């Protein structure tokens, strides 16, 4: 069982930056694929970024590529999402997820989910 706890959300003006963190429990974090997803009110959950157990990184190119950066620190059992040049349309609850299969680029691939952290970008 893996528990995920997100932090770092908040209110920021357009053009600003935030860094989300997701701390994971467990001793096999390095073998997990990790992902970030977001859900805005009235919309479906959307893929943001993922990093596999072997550090292969994918982004939702249309929405965030070039502005967001995912990274992981296996020594700290933590995955990060650095968000720059934030836009009002980035406003959502951001969820961290994990996959024991090593790849968490789609919701159905991820067994474990955090509780989410709210990101609000004002115009």
Coordinates of N, CA and C in Angstrom, one line a residue:
X1 N 0.8 -1.2 0.0 CA 0.0 0.0 0.0 C 0.9 1.2 0.0
X2 N 0.5 2.2 -0.8 CA 1.3 3.4 -1.0 C 0.3 4.6 -0.6
X3 N 0.8 5.4 0.2 CA 0.0 6.7 0.6 C 0.8 7.9 0.0
X4 N 0.0 8.7 -0.6 CA 0.5 9.9 -1.3 C -0.1 11.2 -0.7
X5 N 0.8 12.1 -0.4 CA 0.3 13.4 0.2 C 0.9 14.5 -0.6
X6 N 0.0 15.3 -1.2 CA 0.4 16.5 -2.0 C 0.5 17.7 -1.1
X7 N 1.3 18.6 -1.5 CA 1.4 19.9 -0.9 C 1.9 20.9 -1.9
X8 N 1.8 22.2 -1.5 CA 2.4 23.3 -2.4 C 1.3 24.0 -3.2
X9 N 0.1 23.6 -3.1 CA -0.9 24.4 -3.9 C -1.2 25.7 -3.2
X10 N -2.0 26.5 -3.9 CA -2.3 27.8 -3.4 C -2.9 28.8 -4.4
X11 N -2.9 30.0 -4.0 CA -3.4 31.1 -4.9 C -2.2 31.9 -5.5
X12 N -2.2 32.1 -6.8 CA -1.1 32.8 -7.4 C -1.6 33.6 -8.6
X13 N -1.0 34.7 -8.9 CA -1.4 35.5 -10.0 C -0.9 34.9 -11.3
X14 N -1.6 35.2 -12.4 CA -1.2 34.8 -13.7 C 0.3 35.2 -14.0
X15 N 1.0 34.3 -14.5 CA 2.4 34.5 -14.8 C 3.4 34.0 -13.6
X16 N 2.8 33.7 -12.5 CA 3.5 33.3 -11.4 C 3.9 31.8 -11.4
X17 N 4.5 31.3 -10.3 CA 5.0 29.9 -10.3 C 4.6 29.3 -9.0
X18 N 4.4 28.0 -9.0 CA 4.2 27.2 -7.8 C 5.0 25.9 -8.0
X19 N 5.4 25.3 -6.9 CA 6.0 23.9 -7.0 C 5.1 23.0 -6.1
X20 N 4.6 22.0 -6.7 CA 3.8 21.0 -6.0 C 4.8 19.8 -5.6
X21 N 4.5 19.3 -4.4 CA 5.3 18.1 -4.0 C 4.3 17.0 -3.7
X22 N 4.8 15.8 -3.8 CA 4.0 14.6 -3.5 C 4.9 13.7 -2.8
X23 N 4.7 13.5 -1.5 CA 5.5 12.6 -0.7 C 4.8 11.2 -0.6
X24 N 5.5 10.2 -0.9 CA 5.0 8.8 -0.9 C 5.6 8.0 0.2
X25 N 4.7 7.2 0.8 CA 5.2 6.2 1.8 C 5.7 5.0 1.0
X26 N 6.3 4.1 1.8 CA 6.7 2.8 1.1 C 8.2 2.8 0.8
X27 N 8.7 1.6 0.7 CA 10.2 1.4 0.5 C 10.5 1.1 -0.9
X28 N 9.6 1.1 -1.8 CA 9.9 0.8 -3.2 C 9.5 1.9 -4.2
X29 N 9.6 3.2 -3.7 CA 9.2 4.3 -4.4 C 9.9 4.4 -5.8
X30 N 11.2 4.0 -5.8 CA 11.9 4.2 -7.0 C 11.4 3.3 -8.1
X31 N 10.7 2.3 -7.8 CA 10.2 1.4 -8.8 C 8.8 1.8 -9.4
X32 N 8.2 2.8 -8.8 CA 6.9 3.3 -9.2 C 6.9 4.3 -10.3
X33 N 6.0 4.2 -11.2 CA 5.7 5.3 -12.1 C 4.8 6.4 -11.3
X34 N 5.1 7.6 -11.5 CA 4.4 8.7 -10.8 C 3.8 9.6 -11.9
X35 N 2.6 10.1 -11.5 CA 2.0 11.1 -12.4 C 1.3 12.2 -11.7
X36 N 1.1 13.3 -12.4 CA 0.3 14.4 -12.0 C -0.9 14.5 -12.9
X37 N -2.1 14.7 -12.3 CA -3.3 14.9 -13.0 C -4.0 16.1 -12.4
X38 N -5.0 16.7 -13.1 CA -5.7 17.8 -12.6 C -7.2 17.7 -13.0
X39 N -8.0 18.3 -12.2 CA -9.4 18.4 -12.5 C -10.0 19.7 -12.1
X40 N -10.5 20.4 -13.1 CA -11.2 21.7 -12.9 C -12.7 21.4 -12.7
X41 N -13.4 22.4 -12.1 CA -14.8 22.2 -11.8 C -15.6 21.9 -13.1
X42 N -16.4 20.9 -13.1 CA -17.2 20.6 -14.3 C -16.5 19.9 -15.4
X43 N -15.2 19.6 -15.2 CA -14.4 19.0 -16.3 C -13.9 17.6 -15.8
X44 N -13.5 16.8 -16.8 CA -12.9 15.5 -16.5 C -11.5 15.7 -16.0
X45 N -11.0 14.6 -15.3 CA -9.7 14.6 -14.9 C -8.7 14.6 -16.1
X46 N -7.7 15.4 -16.0 CA -6.8 15.6 -17.2 C -5.4 15.2 -16.8
X47 N -4.7 14.5 -17.7 CA -3.3 14.2 -17.5 C -2.5 15.4 -17.6
X48 N -1.5 15.6 -16.7 CA -0.6 16.7 -16.7 C 0.8 16.3 -17.1
X49 N 1.4 15.4 -16.3 CA 2.8 14.9 -16.5 C 3.0 13.6 -15.8
X50 N 4.0 12.9 -16.3 CA 4.3 11.6 -15.7 C 5.8 11.4 -15.8
X51 N 6.3 10.6 -14.8 CA 7.7 10.2 -14.8 C 7.7 8.7 -14.5
X52 N 8.3 7.9 -15.3 CA 8.3 6.5 -15.1 C 9.4 6.1 -14.1
X53 N 9.4 4.8 -13.7 CA 10.5 4.3 -12.8 C 11.9 4.6 -13.4
X54 N 12.0 4.6 -14.7 CA 13.3 4.7 -15.4 C 13.5 6.2 -15.8
X55 N 12.7 7.1 -15.3 CA 12.8 8.5 -15.5 C 12.4 9.0 -17.0
X56 N 11.6 8.2 -17.6 CA 11.1 8.6 -18.9 C 9.9 9.6 -18.5
X57 N 10.0 10.8 -19.1 CA 9.0 11.8 -18.8 C 8.1 12.1 -20.0
X58 N 6.8 12.3 -19.7 CA 5.9 12.7 -20.7 C 5.0 13.8 -20.1
X59 N 4.6 14.7 -21.0 CA 3.7 15.8 -20.6 C 2.5 15.9 -21.5
X60 N 1.5 16.5 -21.0 CA 0.3 16.9 -21.8 C 0.8 18.1 -22.6
X61 N 1.2 17.8 -23.9 CA 1.9 18.8 -24.7 C 1.0 20.0 -24.9
X62 N -0.2 19.8 -25.1 CA -1.1 20.9 -25.5 C -1.3 21.9 -24.3
X63 N -1.3 21.4 -23.1 CA -1.6 22.2 -22.0 C -0.4 22.8 -21.3
X64 N 0.6 22.0 -21.1 CA 1.6 22.4 -20.1 C 3.1 22.3 -20.6
X65 N 3.3 21.7 -21.7 CA 4.7 21.5 -22.1 C 5.4 22.8 -22.3
X66 N 6.6 22.9 -21.7 CA 7.3 24.2 -21.8 C 7.1 25.1 -20.6
X67 N 6.1 24.8 -19.8 CA 5.8 25.6 -18.6 C 6.0 24.7 -17.3
X68 N 5.6 23.5 -17.4 CA 5.7 22.6 -16.2 C 6.8 21.6 -16.4
X69 N 7.4 21.3 -15.2 CA 8.5 20.3 -15.2 C 8.2 19.3 -14.1
X70 N 8.2 18.0 -14.4 CA 8.1 17.0 -13.4 C 9.5 16.4 -13.1
X71 N 9.7 16.1 -11.8 CA 10.9 15.5 -11.4 C 10.7 14.6 -10.2
X72 N 11.6 13.8 -9.8 CA 11.5 12.9 -8.7 C 12.8 12.9 -7.9
X73 N 12.7 12.7 -6.6 CA 13.9 12.5 -5.8 C 13.6 11.2 -5.0
X74 N 14.2 10.1 -5.5 CA 13.9 8.8 -4.9 C 14.5 8.7 -3.5
X75 N 15.5 9.4 -3.1 CA 16.0 9.4 -1.8 C 15.0 10.0 -0.8
X76 N 14.1 10.9 -1.3 CA 13.1 11.5 -0.4 C 11.7 11.0 -0.7
X77 N 11.6 10.0 -1.6 CA 10.3 9.4 -1.9 C 9.3 10.5 -2.3
X78 N 9.8 11.4 -3.1 CA 9.0 12.6 -3.5 C 9.0 12.9 -5.0
X79 N 7.9 13.3 -5.5 CA 7.8 13.7 -6.9 C 7.4 15.2 -6.9
X80 N 7.9 15.9 -7.8 CA 7.6 17.4 -7.8 C 7.0 17.8 -9.2
X81 N 6.2 18.9 -9.1 CA 5.7 19.5 -10.3 C 6.0 21.0 -10.2
X82 N 7.0 21.4 -11.0 CA 7.3 22.8 -11.0 C 6.4 23.5 -12.1
X83 N 5.7 24.5 -11.7 CA 4.7 25.1 -12.6 C 5.1 26.6 -12.8
X84 N 5.5 26.9 -14.0 CA 5.8 28.3 -14.3 C 4.9 28.9 -15.3
X85 N 4.9 30.2 -15.4 CA 4.0 31.0 -16.3 C 2.6 30.5 -16.2
X86 N 2.1 30.4 -15.0 CA 0.8 29.9 -14.8 C -0.3 30.8 -15.4
X87 N -1.4 30.1 -15.8 CA -2.5 30.8 -16.5 C -3.8 30.5 -15.7
X88 N -4.8 31.4 -15.8 CA -6.0 31.1 -15.2 C -6.6 29.7 -15.5
X89 N -6.4 29.2 -16.7 CA -6.9 27.9 -17.1 C -6.2 26.8 -16.5
X90 N -5.1 27.0 -15.7 CA -4.4 26.0 -15.0 C -5.1 25.8 -13.6
X91 N -6.1 26.6 -13.3 CA -6.8 26.4 -12.0 C -7.5 25.1 -12.0
X92 N -7.2 24.3 -10.9 CA -7.8 23.0 -10.8 C -7.3 22.4 -9.5
X93 N -7.9 21.3 -9.1 CA -7.3 20.4 -8.1 C -6.3 19.5 -8.8
X94 N -5.1 19.5 -8.2 CA -4.0 18.7 -8.8 C -3.8 17.5 -7.9
X95 N -3.8 16.3 -8.6 CA -3.6 15.0 -7.9 C -2.3 14.4 -8.3
X96 N -1.7 13.8 -7.3 CA -0.5 12.9 -7.5 C -1.0 11.5 -7.6
X97 N -0.4 10.7 -8.4 CA -0.8 9.3 -8.5 C 0.4 8.4 -8.7
X98 N 0.3 7.1 -8.4 CA 1.4 6.2 -8.5 C 1.0 4.9 -9.1
X99 N 1.9 4.3 -9.8 CA 1.6 3.0 -10.5 C 2.8 2.0 -10.1
X100 N 2.4 0.8 -9.6 CA 3.4 -0.2 -9.3 C 3.9 -0.8 -10.6
X101 N 3.2 -0.6 -11.7 CA 3.6 -1.1 -13.0 C 4.7 -0.2 -13.7
X102 N 5.0 0.9 -13.0 CA 6.2 1.7 -13.5 C 5.8 2.8 -14.4
X103 N 4.5 2.9 -14.8 CA 4.1 3.9 -15.7 C 2.7 4.4 -15.3
X104 N 2.6 5.7 -15.1 CA 1.4 6.3 -14.6 C 1.0 7.5 -15.4
X105 N 0.9 7.2 -16.7 CA 0.5 8.3 -17.7 C -0.9 8.4 -18.0
X106 N -1.7 7.4 -17.5 CA -3.2 7.5 -17.7 C -3.8 7.1 -16.4
X107 N -5.0 7.6 -16.1 CA -5.6 7.3 -14.8 C -5.7 5.8 -14.5
X108 N -6.1 5.1 -15.5 CA -6.4 3.7 -15.3 C -5.1 2.9 -15.0
X109 N -4.0 3.5 -15.2 CA -2.7 2.8 -15.0 C -2.2 3.0 -13.6
X110 N -2.9 3.9 -12.8 CA -2.4 4.3 -11.5 C -3.3 3.8 -10.4
X111 N -2.7 3.0 -9.5 CA -3.5 2.4 -8.4 C -3.7 3.3 -7.3
X112 N -2.8 4.2 -7.0 CA -2.8 5.0 -5.8 C -2.9 6.5 -6.1
X113 N -3.7 7.2 -5.3 CA -4.0 8.6 -5.5 C -3.9 9.3 -4.2
X114 N -3.4 10.6 -4.4 CA -3.4 11.5 -3.2 C -4.8 12.2 -3.1
X115 N -4.9 13.0 -2.1 CA -6.2 13.7 -1.8 C -6.4 14.9 -2.7
X116 N -5.3 15.4 -3.3 CA -5.4 16.6 -4.2 C -5.0 17.8 -3.5
X117 N -4.5 18.8 -4.2 CA -4.2 20.1 -3.7 C -4.7 21.2 -4.7
X118 N -5.3 22.2 -4.2 CA -6.0 23.2 -5.0 C -4.9 24.2 -5.5
X119 N -5.0 24.4 -6.8 CA -4.2 25.5 -7.4 C -5.2 26.5 -8.0
X120 N -5.1 27.7 -7.7 CA -5.9 28.8 -8.2 C -5.1 29.9 -8.8
X121 N -5.3 30.2 -10.1 CA -4.5 31.2 -10.7 C -5.5 32.4 -11.1
X122 N -5.2 33.5 -10.5 CA -6.0 34.7 -10.7 C -5.5 35.5 -11.9
X123 N -6.4 36.1 -12.6 CA -6.1 36.9 -13.8 C -5.7 38.4 -13.4

